[in-house]
Amino acid sequence: MPAGGGKMTPRQLLANVRDIMAGRGSAQKRLDQVVSTIAGGLGAEVCSVYVRRAGDVLELFATEGLRSSAVHQTRLRVGEGLIGVIAARARPLALADAQHHPAFAFRPETGEEVYHSLMGVPILRDGRIIGVVAVQNRSERRYRGEEIETLQTVAMILAELIAGGSLIALDELPPAEGLTGRPQQVPAVRLSPGVGIGIAVLGQLKHDIHNLVAEDPEVERSRLRAAFTDMHGALDALFQASDHGLDGEHREILESYRMIAEDAGWFARIQEAIDGGLTAEAAVMKVHNDIRARLRTANPYLQERIHDFQDLADRLLQHLTGADGSVGDIVLPENAVLIARSLGPAQLLELDRSRLAAVVLEEGTATAHVAIIARALNIPMVGQARDIFGQIVAGDPVIVDAEHGNVFVRPGDTVRQAFMESAHERERQIASYRALQTLPAETLDGVEVRLNINAGLRIDLAQLEETGAEGVGLYRTELLFLSQTRFPDVAAQQALYADILDKAEGRPVVFRTVDVGGDKILPYLDTSRGDNPAMGWRAIRMCLDRPAILRQQLRALIRAAAGRELRLMFPMVADVAEFDSARALLDLEMKRENDRTGRLPASLSVGAMLEVPSLMFQLDMLLKKVQFVSVGSNDLLQFLFASDRANPGLSTRYDSLSPAMIRLLGEVAQRCEKAGTSLSLCGEMAGNPLDAMVLVGLGYRDLSMAPSSIGPVKAMIRSLNLGGLRRYIEVLYDSPEHSLREKLRDFARDHHIAI
Ligand code: PEP
Ligand code: MG
């Protein structure tokens, strides 16, 4: 008979576990009591808790029923044995005949050979697996659904205690394995250049939930209902406060957002968790953890939904706990290094940039919009810092070397000293680029290239002067939309666009009409429908379906540019008909403004972005209709190779300097030249000196890039002899290789081109 008495109701079991946690005695002692209580409560002979340690190892921390000498000795890798499989899949496992499961790994030191059945669940915290709790029975037992549910609920309590350090204090971990105090180096991928030195701030939303176990489920159910009502009320208010005049569209927008919020399955699962004995907020957390863990192992497109659920779970918790949960509310110390799992572009804009030294993301790719904004703001940022949360605690000193893609956690003095010196070196380099500011971007053989900046924030315009750029080749207007709580009305947009034109002081500015959707999510417009938002309802598609949004923007642009030059382009145009429809709306607005005030822009130049490969097959027709084409190489690359630009796992798989991409870009340049239509390129390629070298070789004479890239790209152009490069690229055209990057890099080195 296991310790802890006979089988109990789930609520009794939870209450007992809670009482043990609140009781006295060492952490290990309490954990020992907990496992024996769980075993007894669930009528199992064995209950074991494994805790995840650095290096993806699951260590047996406590057991009732297995040999006590195995505690702290038995270790399994994530993925190894049934316990490892539960952790790897982040899913419960219930097996009547566990020993014949292919993943069963026999550990003689535990004495578990006599147990036939096993039920285990992951211990989850913030969507991460921090351990596993499992029960075992001698007989072939079929565990029921509600028993799994009960064990999950207990796991939730264990999670809070492990993460809070009250069950197993961090300094109880054996020193040889402990993280605290030891320097760590975490490899990552550069998303925005620079070096940041500062203090770690963990950017996960933290809702402090003190009370996990419900006294009275009925009270919790009514709290949940009230929170749902409050949340819907707040969402209503958010939309009703909007006075953007999109008549009839409010409801539609609201309804689509609510589709997720009102998802009956979601609500029902939270209620079930309450029935299992949790408080309302603990139940929200539990269901959210399950969803996160499940989506984590789902296909990458589905993972995008995490943001929606995260947002709604945060809102709900906010109503339940009365706490605010926005990333923007994280109070940053001086020189903060924000460590976050992922970050949306709007969230980055919400942070106090004057205190932000760098950002480290566990996910993130170079062409995701948050990275583009970080480059615009000169915030060093790295992504794909795997398991960074397992290596760092809040307050740790950190150096983010975004130049080389490294994060140094708790660096030693020598490393710190070396970085201080390299920071000075970098300043010297920036000064040398500044010296180029007034010099032309001209090759050694006299070919001039126009260098423009990509912008989207007001402060970006100051960079025109600092970099000596010719103008703004891409103004991402949606960044204004991202940082609002509702659509800005015509007057607000007009004021902003006029301000941008004023600040540009006569230099050309190409405004791109709103491009939301994909990874640019507006809280007030649900563009996340479908499993694949980047290929979904976004940009010009959304604007043509909601013409009021586009018409208002065009009206604001026309008014802002009255008497001045207006250049604008439409994003994600997939065929000529889409361009024609957008152009027709522009003509309508021009006529309307003419009839109303007669004050029109002094000149109008309209272009299309080439980002969707289908447009290639109508390019000649398109070139007759537009004043210019701007290649959006970020999206073009992702659609050409069917390779999600925001998926970290694919970010290095297909190269912008692949034969296919180079050929396509060359073809575009030739056809534009033949048609006499202006051509530019405004994707991230333009800002990488080696890629830019190839573009110039292919005939591109107008490039638009992050302001910080102007100096390095100009230095490259001024060291380039175009004649030799053209011939070399022609030779490479027929190469069967996956990427031509190495060859082109060698060429640049051999010819002393500054890349
Ligand atoms: C692009 O796709 O290359 C581009 C410039 O647009 P965005 O990065 O904003 O999608
Ligand atoms: Mg694009």
GROMACS .gro file of C-alpha atoms in nm, residues 540 544 570 573 575-587 608 618 621-622 624-626:
model
   24
  540ILE     CA    1  -0.322   4.467  -5.093
  544LEU     CA    2  -0.904   4.554  -5.178
  570PHE     CA    3   0.122   4.891  -5.346
  573VAL     CA    4   0.060   4.274  -5.589
  575ASP     CA    5  -0.138   4.020  -6.075
  576VAL     CA    6  -0.208   4.317  -6.298
  577ALA     CA    7  -0.578   4.314  -6.211
  578GLU     CA    8  -0.495   4.379  -5.845
  579PHE     CA    9  -0.277   4.670  -5.944
  580ASP     CA   10  -0.557   4.805  -6.166
  581SER     CA   11  -0.810   4.782  -5.883
  582ALA     CA   12  -0.583   4.965  -5.642
  583ARG     CA   13  -0.499   5.225  -5.905
  584ALA     CA   14  -0.874   5.277  -5.970
  585LEU     CA   15  -0.922   5.358  -5.600
  586LEU     CA   16  -0.636   5.605  -5.623
  587ASP     CA   17  -0.791   5.772  -5.928
  608ALA     CA   18   0.404   4.813  -5.760
  618GLN     CA   19   0.261   3.967  -6.643
  621MET     CA   20   0.205   4.439  -6.913
  622LEU     CA   21   0.259   4.578  -6.565
  624LYS     CA   22   0.340   4.981  -6.910
  625LYS     CA   23   0.109   5.076  -6.626
  626VAL     CA   24   0.350   5.175  -6.350
   0.00000   0.00000   0.00000
